[in-house]
PDB file of C-alpha atoms in Angstrom:
ATOM      1  CA  MET A   1     204.904   4.690 -85.893  1.00 75.00           C
ATOM      2  CA  THR A   2     205.537   3.905 -89.224  1.00 90.00           C
ATOM      3  CA  ASP A   3     209.436   3.082 -90.396  1.00 89.00           C
ATOM      4  CA  ARG A   4     209.651   6.545 -91.680  1.00 90.00           C
ATOM      5  CA  GLU A   5     208.513   8.300 -88.324  1.00 92.00           C
ATOM      6  CA  GLN A   6     210.914   6.355 -86.360  1.00 94.00           C
ATOM      7  CA  LEU A   7     213.373   7.071 -88.868  1.00 94.00           C
ATOM      8  CA  LEU A   8     212.911  10.828 -87.970  1.00 95.00           C
ATOM      9  CA  ASP A   9     212.804  10.470 -84.603  1.00 95.00           C
ATOM     10  CA  GLU A  10     215.887   8.311 -84.072  1.00 95.00           C
ATOM     11  CA  LEU A  11     218.157  11.156 -86.557  1.00 96.00           C
ATOM     12  CA  ARG A  12     216.529  13.809 -84.387  1.00 96.00           C
ATOM     13  CA  PRO A  13     218.918  13.535 -81.896  1.00 94.00           C
ATOM     14  CA  VAL A  14     221.601  13.463 -84.386  1.00 94.00           C
ATOM     15  CA  SER A  15     220.888  17.082 -85.966  1.00 97.00           C
ATOM     16  CA  PHE A  16     220.469  18.209 -82.365  1.00 97.00           C
ATOM     17  CA  ALA A  17     223.988  17.562 -81.630  1.00 95.00           C
ATOM     18  CA  ILE A  18     225.295  19.366 -83.876  1.00 97.00           C
ATOM     19  CA  ALA A  19     223.208  22.389 -84.094  1.00 97.00           C
ATOM     20  CA  TYR A  20     223.055  23.263 -80.450  1.00 97.00           C
ATOM     21  CA  ARG A  21     227.449  22.808 -80.413  1.00 96.00           C
ATOM     22  CA  MET A  22     226.942  25.158 -83.315  1.00 97.00           C
ATOM     23  CA  LEU A  23     224.833  27.955 -82.209  1.00 96.00           C
ATOM     24  CA  GLY A  24     224.578  27.683 -78.686  1.00 96.00           C
ATOM     25  CA  SER A  25     220.894  28.267 -78.566  1.00 95.00           C
ATOM     26  CA  ILE A  26     218.126  25.545 -77.927  1.00 95.00           C
ATOM     27  CA  SER A  27     215.639  27.695 -79.798  1.00 93.00           C
ATOM     28  CA  GLU A  28     218.099  28.261 -82.797  1.00 95.00           C
ATOM     29  CA  ALA A  29     219.039  24.675 -82.575  1.00 96.00           C
ATOM     30  CA  GLU A  30     215.318  23.448 -82.272  1.00 97.00           C
ATOM     31  CA  ASP A  31     214.584  25.494 -85.248  1.00 97.00           C
ATOM     32  CA  ILE A  32     217.026  23.711 -87.726  1.00 98.00           C
ATOM     33  CA  VAL A  33     216.329  20.234 -86.310  1.00 98.00           C
ATOM     34  CA  GLN A  34     212.870  21.091 -87.777  1.00 98.00           C
ATOM     35  CA  GLU A  35     213.929  22.040 -91.347  1.00 98.00           C
ATOM     36  CA  THR A  36     216.089  19.451 -91.342  1.00 98.00           C
ATOM     37  CA  LEU A  37     213.680  16.568 -90.765  1.00 97.00           C
ATOM     38  CA  LEU A  38     211.353  18.340 -93.127  1.00 97.00           C
ATOM     39  CA  ARG A  39     213.818  18.344 -95.733  1.00 97.00           C
ATOM     40  CA  LEU A  40     214.436  14.382 -95.413  1.00 97.00           C
ATOM     41  CA  HIS A  41     210.877  13.670 -94.964  1.00 95.00           C
ATOM     42  CA  GLY A  42     210.275  15.394 -98.463  1.00 96.00           C
ATOM     43  CA  ALA A  43     213.384  14.046-100.290  1.00 95.00           C
ATOM     44  CA  LEU A  44     211.951  10.790 -99.042  1.00 94.00           C
ATOM     45  CA  GLU A  45     208.495  10.847-100.170  1.00 93.00           C
ATOM     46  CA  SER A  46     209.857  12.231-103.483  1.00 94.00           C
ATOM     47  CA  GLY A  47     211.523   8.898-104.234  1.00 92.00           C
ATOM     48  CA  GLU A  48     214.476  10.332-103.653  1.00 92.00           C
ATOM     49  CA  GLN A  49     217.111   7.627-103.186  1.00 90.00           C
ATOM     50  CA  ILE A  50     219.490   7.971 -99.447  1.00 93.00           C
ATOM     51  CA  HIS A  51     221.892   5.994 -99.100  1.00 92.00           C
ATOM     52  CA  SER A  52     222.835   7.401 -95.401  1.00 94.00           C
ATOM     53  CA  PRO A  53     220.042   9.525 -93.847  1.00 95.00           C
ATOM     54  CA  ARG A  54     222.548  10.011 -91.416  1.00 94.00           C
ATOM     55  CA  ALA A  55     224.913  11.696 -93.345  1.00 93.00           C
ATOM     56  CA  PHE A  56     222.058  13.436 -95.270  1.00 96.00           C
ATOM     57  CA  VAL A  57     220.885  15.038 -91.967  1.00 97.00           C
ATOM     58  CA  ALA A  58     224.113  15.410 -91.022  1.00 95.00           C
ATOM     59  CA  THR A  59     225.198  17.608 -93.633  1.00 96.00           C
ATOM     60  CA  ILE A  60     221.840  19.524 -93.806  1.00 97.00           C
ATOM     61  CA  THR A  61     222.022  20.577 -90.345  1.00 98.00           C
ATOM     62  CA  ALA A  62     225.561  21.686 -90.598  1.00 97.00           C
ATOM     63  CA  ARG A  63     224.661  23.781 -93.400  1.00 97.00           C
ATOM     64  CA  LEU A  64     221.718  25.321 -92.062  1.00 98.00           C
ATOM     65  CA  ALA A  65     223.844  25.914 -88.443  1.00 97.00           C
ATOM     66  CA  ILE A  66     227.004  27.718 -90.586  1.00 97.00           C
ATOM     67  CA  ASN A  67     224.233  30.330 -92.202  1.00 96.00           C
ATOM     68  CA  GLU A  68     222.351  30.504 -88.823  1.00 96.00           C
ATOM     69  CA  LEU A  69     225.435  31.439 -86.939  1.00 95.00           C
ATOM     70  CA  ARG A  70     226.324  33.861 -89.574  1.00 91.00           C
ATOM     71  CA  SER A  71     223.255  36.422 -89.024  1.00 89.00           C
ATOM     72  CA  ALA A  72     222.872  34.872 -85.030  1.00 88.00           C
ATOM     73  CA  ARG A  73     226.771  36.970 -84.644  1.00 83.00           C
ATOM     74  CA  ALA A  74     225.050  40.310 -85.912  1.00 82.00           C
ATOM     75  CA  ARG A  75     222.417  39.740 -83.224  1.00 85.00           C
ATOM     76  CA  ARG A  76     225.144  38.439 -80.778  1.00 85.00           C
ATOM     77  CA  GLU A  77     227.034  41.832 -81.220  1.00 84.00           C
ATOM     78  CA  GLN A  78     224.119  44.037 -80.338  1.00 87.00           C
ATOM     79  CA  TYR A  79     223.516  41.574 -76.988  1.00 92.00           C
ATOM     80  CA  VAL A  80     223.521  43.259 -73.719  1.00 92.00           C
ATOM     81  CA  GLY A  81     225.956  42.356 -71.475  1.00 92.00           C
ATOM     82  CA  GLU A  82     227.855  38.912 -71.912  1.00 94.00           C
ATOM     83  CA  TRP A  83     226.841  36.186 -73.898  1.00 95.00           C
ATOM     84  CA  LEU A  84     226.794  32.920 -72.621  1.00 97.00           C
ATOM     85  CA  PRO A  85     224.924  29.654 -74.652  1.00 97.00           C
ATOM     86  CA  GLU A  86     221.123  29.020 -73.438  1.00 97.00           C
ATOM     87  CA  PRO A  87     222.022  25.891 -70.716  1.00 97.00           C
ATOM     88  CA  ILE A  88     220.561  22.305 -71.095  1.00 96.00           C
ATOM     89  CA  ILE A  89     220.605  19.956 -67.872  1.00 95.00           C
ATOM     90  CA  THR A  90     222.335  16.352 -68.583  1.00 91.00           C
ATOM     91  CA  ASP A  91     221.815  14.660 -65.302  1.00 81.00           C
ATOM     92  CA  GLY A  92     221.503  10.987 -66.540  1.00 65.00           C
ATOM     93  CA  ASP A  93     221.238  11.755 -69.823  1.00 56.00           C
ATOM     94  CA  ASP A  94     222.317   8.675 -71.934  1.00 51.00           C
ATOM     95  CA  ASP A  95     223.725  11.522 -74.735  1.00 49.00           C
ATOM     96  CA  PRO A  96     227.293  10.366 -75.987  1.00 41.00           C
ATOM     97  CA  ALA A  97     228.132  13.376 -74.040  1.00 42.00           C
ATOM     98  CA  ARG A  98     229.599  10.704 -71.622  1.00 47.00           C
ATOM     99  CA  HIS A  99     232.118  10.279 -74.312  1.00 54.00           C
ATOM    100  CA  ALA A 100     234.822  12.855 -73.044  1.00 59.00           C
ATOM    101  CA  GLU A 101     235.182  14.775 -76.311  1.00 60.00           C
ATOM    102  CA  MET A 102     231.997  14.931 -76.459  1.00 70.00           C
ATOM    103  CA  ALA A 103     231.325  16.085 -73.002  1.00 73.00           C
ATOM    104  CA  ASP A 104     233.885  19.007 -73.545  1.00 80.00           C
ATOM    105  CA  SER A 105     232.657  20.241 -76.578  1.00 87.00           C
ATOM    106  CA  LEU A 106     229.221  20.193 -74.978  1.00 91.00           C
ATOM    107  CA  SER A 107     230.360  22.379 -71.688  1.00 92.00           C
ATOM    108  CA  LEU A 108     229.715  26.115 -71.738  1.00 94.00           C
ATOM    109  CA  ALA A 109     233.269  26.931 -71.716  1.00 92.00           C
ATOM    110  CA  MET A 110     233.886  25.244 -74.837  1.00 93.00           C
ATOM    111  CA  LEU A 111     230.773  26.814 -76.139  1.00 95.00           C
ATOM    112  CA  VAL A 112     231.970  30.029 -75.626  1.00 94.00           C
ATOM    113  CA  LEU A 113     235.510  29.534 -77.020  1.00 94.00           C
ATOM    114  CA  LEU A 114     233.846  28.031 -80.378  1.00 95.00           C
ATOM    115  CA  GLU A 115     232.211  31.575 -80.747  1.00 93.00           C
ATOM    116  CA  SER A 116     235.542  33.309 -81.657  1.00 93.00           C
ATOM    117  CA  LEU A 117     236.144  30.714 -84.333  1.00 95.00           C
ATOM    118  CA  SER A 118     234.217  31.635 -88.571  1.00 95.00           C
ATOM    119  CA  PRO A 119     230.817  29.742 -88.602  1.00 96.00           C
ATOM    120  CA  GLU A 120     233.296  27.247 -90.934  1.00 96.00           C
ATOM    121  CA  GLN A 121     235.971  26.668 -88.543  1.00 97.00           C
ATOM    122  CA  ARG A 122     233.571  25.224 -85.949  1.00 97.00           C
ATOM    123  CA  ALA A 123     231.886  23.531 -88.086  1.00 97.00           C
ATOM    124  CA  VAL A 124     234.746  22.115 -89.400  1.00 97.00           C
ATOM    125  CA  LEU A 125     236.015  21.335 -86.000  1.00 96.00           C
ATOM    126  CA  LEU A 126     233.189  19.516 -84.321  1.00 96.00           C
ATOM    127  CA  LEU A 127     232.415  17.589 -87.467  1.00 96.00           C
ATOM    128  CA  HIS A 128     235.807  15.843 -87.015  1.00 96.00           C
ATOM    129  CA  ASP A 129     236.904  15.837 -83.632  1.00 93.00           C
ATOM    130  CA  VAL A 130     233.784  15.382 -81.823  1.00 92.00           C
ATOM    131  CA  PHE A 131     231.233  13.527 -84.556  1.00 93.00           C
ATOM    132  CA  ASP A 132     234.350  11.550 -86.386  1.00 93.00           C
ATOM    133  CA  TYR A 133     233.663  12.794 -89.732  1.00 95.00           C
ATOM    134  CA  ASP A 134     236.657  12.425 -92.176  1.00 95.00           C
ATOM    135  CA  TYR A 135     237.897  15.178 -94.393  1.00 97.00           C
ATOM    136  CA  ALA A 136     236.351  13.884 -97.456  1.00 96.00           C
ATOM    137  CA  GLN A 137     233.049  13.754 -96.035  1.00 95.00           C
ATOM    138  CA  ILE A 138     233.319  17.565 -94.378  1.00 97.00           C
ATOM    139  CA  ALA A 139     234.546  18.965 -97.535  1.00 97.00           C
ATOM    140  CA  GLN A 140     231.444  17.548 -99.163  1.00 94.00           C
ATOM    141  CA  ILE A 141     229.205  18.891 -96.339  1.00 93.00           C
ATOM    142  CA  ILE A 142     230.373  22.437 -96.550  1.00 93.00           C
ATOM    143  CA  GLY A 143     231.822  23.106 -99.793  1.00 93.00           C
ATOM    144  CA  LYS A 144     235.421  23.279 -99.519  1.00 95.00           C
ATOM    145  CA  SER A 145     238.295  21.755-101.015  1.00 97.00           C
ATOM    146  CA  GLN A 146     239.866  18.770 -98.650  1.00 97.00           C
ATOM    147  CA  ASP A 147     243.364  20.680 -98.113  1.00 97.00           C
ATOM    148  CA  ASN A 148     240.962  23.465 -97.307  1.00 97.00           C
ATOM    149  CA  VAL A 149     238.852  21.812 -94.580  1.00 97.00           C
ATOM    150  CA  ARG A 150     242.579  20.368 -93.235  1.00 97.00           C
ATOM    151  CA  GLN A 151     244.102  23.910 -92.593  1.00 97.00           C
ATOM    152  CA  LEU A 152     239.895  25.113 -91.038  1.00 97.00           C
ATOM    153  CA  ALA A 153     240.426  22.201 -88.266  1.00 97.00           C
ATOM    154  CA  THR A 154     244.476  23.008 -87.796  1.00 96.00           C
ATOM    155  CA  ARG A 155     243.919  26.559 -87.276  1.00 96.00           C
ATOM    156  CA  ALA A 156     240.574  26.204 -85.101  1.00 96.00           C
ATOM    157  CA  ARG A 157     242.073  23.451 -83.030  1.00 94.00           C
ATOM    158  CA  ARG A 158     245.124  25.568 -82.644  1.00 94.00           C
ATOM    159  CA  GLN A 159     243.144  28.774 -81.579  1.00 93.00           C
ATOM    160  CA  ILE A 160     241.145  26.748 -78.939  1.00 92.00           C
ATOM    161  CA  GLU A 161     243.618  24.813 -77.764  1.00 89.00           C
ATOM    162  CA  LYS A 162     246.004  27.737 -76.887  1.00 86.00           C
ATOM    163  CA  ARG A 163     242.808  29.339 -74.943  1.00 83.00           C
ATOM    164  CA  ARG A 164     241.664  26.287 -73.137  1.00 77.00           C
ATOM    165  CA  PRO A 165     244.712  23.825 -71.411  1.00 68.00           C
ATOM    166  CA  ARG A 166     244.165  19.854 -72.045  1.00 68.00           C
ATOM    167  CA  PHE A 167     243.715  18.098 -68.575  1.00 65.00           C
ATOM    168  CA  GLN A 168     242.696  14.895 -67.375  1.00 67.00           C
ATOM    169  CA  THR A 169     239.749  15.171 -65.326  1.00 76.00           C
ATOM    170  CA  THR A 170     237.685  12.540 -64.340  1.00 81.00           C
ATOM    171  CA  ARG A 171     233.649  12.940 -63.694  1.00 82.00           C
ATOM    172  CA  GLU A 172     234.307  11.715 -60.268  1.00 87.00           C
ATOM    173  CA  GLN A 173     236.803  14.440 -59.196  1.00 90.00           C
ATOM    174  CA  ARG A 174     234.604  17.237 -60.887  1.00 91.00           C
ATOM    175  CA  GLU A 175     231.713  16.189 -58.807  1.00 92.00           C
ATOM    176  CA  GLU A 176     233.931  15.825 -55.603  1.00 95.00           C
ATOM    177  CA  LEU A 177     235.400  19.256 -56.049  1.00 96.00           C
ATOM    178  CA  ALA A 178     231.750  20.695 -57.084  1.00 96.00           C
ATOM    179  CA  GLN A 179     230.716  19.703 -53.953  1.00 95.00           C
ATOM    180  CA  ARG A 180     233.602  21.319 -51.636  1.00 96.00           C
ATOM    181  CA  PHE A 181     233.033  24.551 -53.617  1.00 96.00           C
ATOM    182  CA  PHE A 182     229.294  24.864 -53.179  1.00 94.00           C
ATOM    183  CA  ALA A 183     229.310  23.879 -49.830  1.00 93.00           C
ATOM    184  CA  ALA A 184     232.441  26.768 -48.996  1.00 93.00           C
ATOM    185  CA  ALA A 185     230.610  29.034 -50.490  1.00 91.00           C
ATOM    186  CA  GLU A 186     227.473  28.515 -48.800  1.00 88.00           C
ATOM    187  CA  ARG A 187     228.983  28.703 -45.448  1.00 89.00           C
ATOM    188  CA  GLY A 188     230.950  31.587 -46.035  1.00 91.00           C
ATOM    189  CA  ASP A 189     234.015  30.018 -46.095  1.00 94.00           C
ATOM    190  CA  LEU A 190     236.778  32.611 -47.814  1.00 95.00           C
ATOM    191  CA  ALA A 191     239.798  30.781 -47.858  1.00 96.00           C
ATOM    192  CA  GLY A 192     238.243  27.317 -48.101  1.00 95.00           C
ATOM    193  CA  LEU A 193     236.517  29.245 -51.224  1.00 96.00           C
ATOM    194  CA  GLU A 194     240.120  30.200 -52.676  1.00 97.00           C
ATOM    195  CA  ALA A 195     241.747  27.156 -52.209  1.00 97.00           C
ATOM    196  CA  LEU A 196     239.730  25.655 -55.186  1.00 97.00           C
ATOM    197  CA  LEU A 197     239.826  28.577 -57.522  1.00 97.00           C
ATOM    198  CA  ALA A 198     242.468  29.174 -59.980  1.00 95.00           C
ATOM    199  CA  HIS A 199     244.418  32.079 -59.705  1.00 96.00           C
ATOM    200  CA  ASP A 200     242.809  33.401 -62.945  1.00 95.00           C
ATOM    201  CA  VAL A 201     239.167  32.138 -62.329  1.00 97.00           C
ATOM    202  CA  GLU A 202     236.763  34.118 -64.093  1.00 97.00           C
ATOM    203  CA  LEU A 203     233.003  34.489 -63.228  1.00 97.00           C
ATOM    204  CA  THR A 204     230.509  35.645 -65.889  1.00 97.00           C
ATOM    205  CA  GLY A 205     227.092  36.286 -65.528  1.00 96.00           C
ATOM    206  CA  ASP A 206     224.197  36.518 -68.299  1.00 97.00           C
ATOM    207  CA  GLY A 207     221.590  38.744 -67.486  1.00 96.00           C
ATOM    208  CA  GLY A 208     221.100  39.750 -71.100  1.00 94.00           C
ATOM    209  CA  GLY A 209     219.252  43.144 -70.186  1.00 93.00           C
ATOM    210  CA  LYS A 210     216.165  41.213 -69.236  1.00 93.00           C
ATOM    211  CA  VAL A 211     217.460  41.277 -65.060  1.00 93.00           C
ATOM    212  CA  PRO A 212     220.194  42.689 -63.298  1.00 90.00           C
ATOM    213  CA  ALA A 213     223.738  40.807 -63.802  1.00 91.00           C
ATOM    214  CA  LEU A 214     227.464  41.319 -63.759  1.00 91.00           C
ATOM    215  CA  ALA A 215     228.131  44.086 -66.345  1.00 88.00           C
ATOM    216  CA  ARG A 216     231.459  42.410 -67.423  1.00 93.00           C
ATOM    217  CA  PRO A 217     233.768  39.235 -65.962  1.00 96.00           C
ATOM    218  CA  LEU A 218     235.317  39.368 -62.906  1.00 96.00           C
ATOM    219  CA  ARG A 219     238.786  37.836 -62.976  1.00 97.00           C
ATOM    220  CA  GLY A 220     241.041  36.658 -59.677  1.00 97.00           C
ATOM    221  CA  ARG A 221     240.746  34.518 -57.374  1.00 96.00           C
ATOM    222  CA  SER A 222     240.478  36.813 -54.286  1.00 96.00           C
ATOM    223  CA  ARG A 223     237.526  38.863 -56.214  1.00 96.00           C
ATOM    224  CA  VAL A 224     235.373  36.063 -57.542  1.00 96.00           C
ATOM    225  CA  ALA A 225     235.558  34.540 -53.768  1.00 95.00           C
ATOM    226  CA  ARG A 226     234.324  37.415 -52.456  1.00 94.00           C
ATOM    227  CA  THR A 227     231.941  38.250 -55.222  1.00 93.00           C
ATOM    228  CA  LEU A 228     230.189  35.063 -54.650  1.00 93.00           C
ATOM    229  CA  ILE A 229     230.431  35.143 -50.862  1.00 91.00           C
ATOM    230  CA  ASP A 230     228.602  38.386 -50.798  1.00 87.00           C
ATOM    231  CA  SER A 231     225.889  37.145 -53.438  1.00 86.00           C
ATOM    232  CA  LEU A 232     222.312  36.543 -53.623  1.00 78.00           C
ATOM    233  CA  LEU A 233     223.450  33.031 -54.972  1.00 79.00           C
ATOM    234  CA  PHE A 234     224.889  32.189 -51.817  1.00 79.00           C
ATOM    235  CA  GLY A 235     225.639  34.398 -48.401  1.00 71.00           C
ATOM    236  CA  SER A 236     222.853  36.652 -49.300  1.00 71.00           C
ATOM    237  CA  ARG A 237     219.926  34.349 -50.390  1.00 78.00           C
ATOM    238  CA  PRO A 238     216.487  35.101 -49.444  1.00 82.00           C
ATOM    239  CA  ARG A 239     214.783  32.824 -47.146  1.00 82.00           C
ATOM    240  CA  GLY A 240     213.447  29.628 -48.901  1.00 86.00           C
ATOM    241  CA  ALA A 241     215.419  29.426 -52.288  1.00 89.00           C
ATOM    242  CA  SER A 242     217.706  27.168 -52.279  1.00 91.00           C
ATOM    243  CA  LEU A 243     220.938  25.377 -54.650  1.00 92.00           C
ATOM    244  CA  ARG A 244     219.727  22.234 -56.209  1.00 94.00           C
ATOM    245  CA  PRO A 245     222.886  20.388 -57.900  1.00 94.00           C
ATOM    246  CA  VAL A 246     222.985  19.032 -61.169  1.00 95.00           C
ATOM    247  CA  GLU A 247     224.976  18.572 -64.375  1.00 94.00           C
ATOM    248  CA  VAL A 248     225.093  21.374 -66.299  1.00 96.00           C
ATOM    249  CA  ASN A 249     225.727  21.009 -69.959  1.00 95.00           C
ATOM    250  CA  GLY A 250     228.219  17.968 -69.397  1.00 91.00           C
ATOM    251  CA  ALA A 251     230.148  19.716 -66.219  1.00 92.00           C
ATOM    252  CA  PRO A 252     229.111  20.098 -62.638  1.00 95.00           C
ATOM    253  CA  GLY A 253     226.363  22.873 -61.714  1.00 96.00           C
ATOM    254  CA  ALA A 254     223.607  24.370 -59.674  1.00 96.00           C
ATOM    255  CA  LEU A 255     219.825  25.295 -60.453  1.00 96.00           C
ATOM    256  CA  TYR A 256     219.154  28.380 -58.235  1.00 95.00           C
ATOM    257  CA  LEU A 257     215.428  27.979 -57.168  1.00 95.00           C
ATOM    258  CA  ASP A 258     213.230  30.969 -54.970  1.00 94.00           C
ATOM    259  CA  ALA A 259     211.023  29.469 -52.208  1.00 92.00           C
ATOM    260  CA  GLN A 260     208.430  29.026 -54.707  1.00 95.00           C
ATOM    261  CA  GLN A 261     210.990  26.281 -56.507  1.00 95.00           C
ATOM    262  CA  GLN A 262     211.258  28.726 -59.569  1.00 97.00           C
ATOM    263  CA  LEU A 263     213.834  28.810 -61.573  1.00 97.00           C
ATOM    264  CA  ILE A 264     216.206  32.010 -61.151  1.00 96.00           C
ATOM    265  CA  ALA A 265     219.763  31.423 -62.301  1.00 96.00           C
ATOM    266  CA  VAL A 266     221.520  28.087 -63.704  1.00 97.00           C
ATOM    267  CA  VAL A 267     225.221  28.216 -62.041  1.00 97.00           C
ATOM    268  CA  ALA A 268     228.022  26.223 -64.315  1.00 97.00           C
ATOM    269  CA  LEU A 269     231.730  25.316 -63.301  1.00 96.00           C
ATOM    270  CA  ASP A 270     234.669  24.902 -65.663  1.00 94.00           C
ATOM    271  CA  VAL A 271     236.759  22.170 -63.719  1.00 92.00           C
ATOM    272  CA  VAL A 272     240.317  22.142 -65.496  1.00 88.00           C
ATOM    273  CA  GLY A 273     243.280  20.743 -64.138  1.00 84.00           C
ATOM    274  CA  GLY A 274     241.978  19.991 -60.642  1.00 89.00           C
ATOM    275  CA  GLN A 275     240.533  23.442 -59.855  1.00 93.00           C
ATOM    276  CA  ILE A 276     237.650  25.528 -60.964  1.00 96.00           C
ATOM    277  CA  ARG A 277     238.898  28.091 -63.325  1.00 95.00           C
ATOM    278  CA  GLY A 278     235.265  29.664 -64.439  1.00 96.00           C
ATOM    279  CA  ILE A 279     231.890  30.076 -63.440  1.00 97.00           C
ATOM    280  CA  SER A 280     229.430  31.119 -65.726  1.00 97.00           C
ATOM    281  CA  SER A 281     225.513  32.391 -64.122  1.00 96.00           C
ATOM    282  CA  ILE A 282     222.803  32.621 -66.419  1.00 97.00           C
ATOM    283  CA  VAL A 283     220.148  34.480 -65.318  1.00 96.00           C
ATOM    284  CA  ASN A 284     218.246  36.038 -68.767  1.00 97.00           C
ATOM    285  CA  PRO A 285     214.726  34.517 -68.432  1.00 97.00           C
ATOM    286  CA  ASP A 286     214.602  33.980 -72.262  1.00 96.00           C
ATOM    287  CA  LYS A 287     217.314  31.459 -71.993  1.00 97.00           C
ATOM    288  CA  LEU A 288     215.711  29.966 -68.837  1.00 97.00           C
ATOM    289  CA  ALA A 289     212.260  29.320 -70.081  1.00 96.00           C
ATOM    290  CA  HIS A 290     212.709  25.896 -71.627  1.00 95.00           C
ATOM    291  CA  LEU A 291     214.210  24.804 -68.431  1.00 96.00           C
ATOM    292  CA  GLY A 292     210.456  25.097 -66.738  1.00 95.00           C
ATOM    293  CA  PRO A 293     208.755  27.835 -64.373  1.00 97.00           C
ATOM    294  CA  VAL A 294     211.199  31.329 -64.413  1.00 97.00           C
ATOM    295  CA  GLY A 295     211.188  33.255 -61.224  1.00 95.00           C
ATOM    296  CA  ASP A 296     211.774  37.007 -60.225  1.00 93.00           C
ATOM    297  CA  LEU A 297     214.961  37.996 -60.000  1.00 90.00           C
ATOM    298  CA  THR A 298     214.555  41.555 -59.823  1.00 87.00           C
ATOM    299  CA  SER A 299     211.819  41.077 -56.747  1.00 86.00           C
ATOM    300  CA  LEU A 300     214.029  38.996 -54.868  1.00 86.00           C
ATOM    301  CA  LEU A 301     217.254  41.820 -55.173  1.00 82.00           C
ATOM    302  CA  LYS A 302     214.554  43.908 -54.116  1.00 79.00           C
ATOM    303  CA  SER A 303     213.645  41.904 -51.055  1.00 74.00           C
ATOM    304  CA  ARG A 304     216.957  41.343 -50.020  1.00 69.00           C
ATOM    305  CA  ASP A 305     217.251  45.442 -49.433  1.00 57.00           C
ATOM    306  CA  GLN A 306     220.173  45.643 -51.820  1.00 48.00           C
ATOM    307  CA  THR A 307     221.164  48.593 -52.249  1.00 43.00           C
ATOM    308  CA  SER A 308     225.162  49.083 -52.312  1.00 45.00           C
ATOM    309  CA  ASP A 309     225.327  47.383 -55.740  1.00 50.00           C
ATOM    310  CA  PRO A 310     222.276  46.529 -57.897  1.00 45.00           C
ATOM    311  CA  GLU A 311     224.475  44.056 -60.284  1.00 47.00           C
ATOM    312  CA  ALA A 312     226.345  42.192 -57.736  1.00 49.00           C
ATOM    313  CA  GLY A 313     226.396  38.875 -57.376  1.00 49.00           C
ATOM    314  CA  ILE A 314     224.528  36.967 -59.558  1.00 60.00           C
TER     315      ILE A 314
END
């Protein structure tokens, strides 16, 4: 590997970390990473003096992601059902997501909240609060004054903090709570499950119109707990299907596998203040294909002979 190839290889994760958090899409982020590294390669080939390749990559990635996010929003308005980010499995990952701020910015719950921001607000918040760029650097990246950048950051931070309370929960506490959650759900322990859920817990499913899923989020401890216990994931699981605990986007979660070990769903938990505040279930096969072979959810539902509610429980 040449020095230039090694440099590009080292900067690839830097670009992906920004692009994925901006877009919540693996495929869109990878396209931006590829374009960014091609531009860096071209600049170096032409003899351009680049004092900081890392800053060059961050700048190009952020600008491309802002443009992509504008067009992606139009597509997401046409999305069937609830839109959730494409999940990534972070088990054993040495990504800087181990840092608390990095991990929180990677969670599905945070990525969904970031969707409520403008593309520029999202870029400023991530670059400053997560990637430690100062306002002067960010102003150059997005082409605005430092005062405008500070205003964007303040408004974005206020909007996020209003909707996402800040509580310190250790990784060990989250994992222990997740173990109790999955055990209670698989036992059908309704009271035990309700005790782990926040009163305003939200269950969200993303089928993208490709497979059956919850048409809209369910809210409330009792309603969510009963739905989970009656679901394909837990109480009504077909023979041979299993849940494999994993870390999803830096948070506790699980892979739901059929009898052939094909992926049916990715489940992620949002733990806040010692309780489970959100549960995300991603079953859209287009959002699972990057993780391995995908099974047939529709066939599983038929084999379970579920006739009362074709959208229940995944």
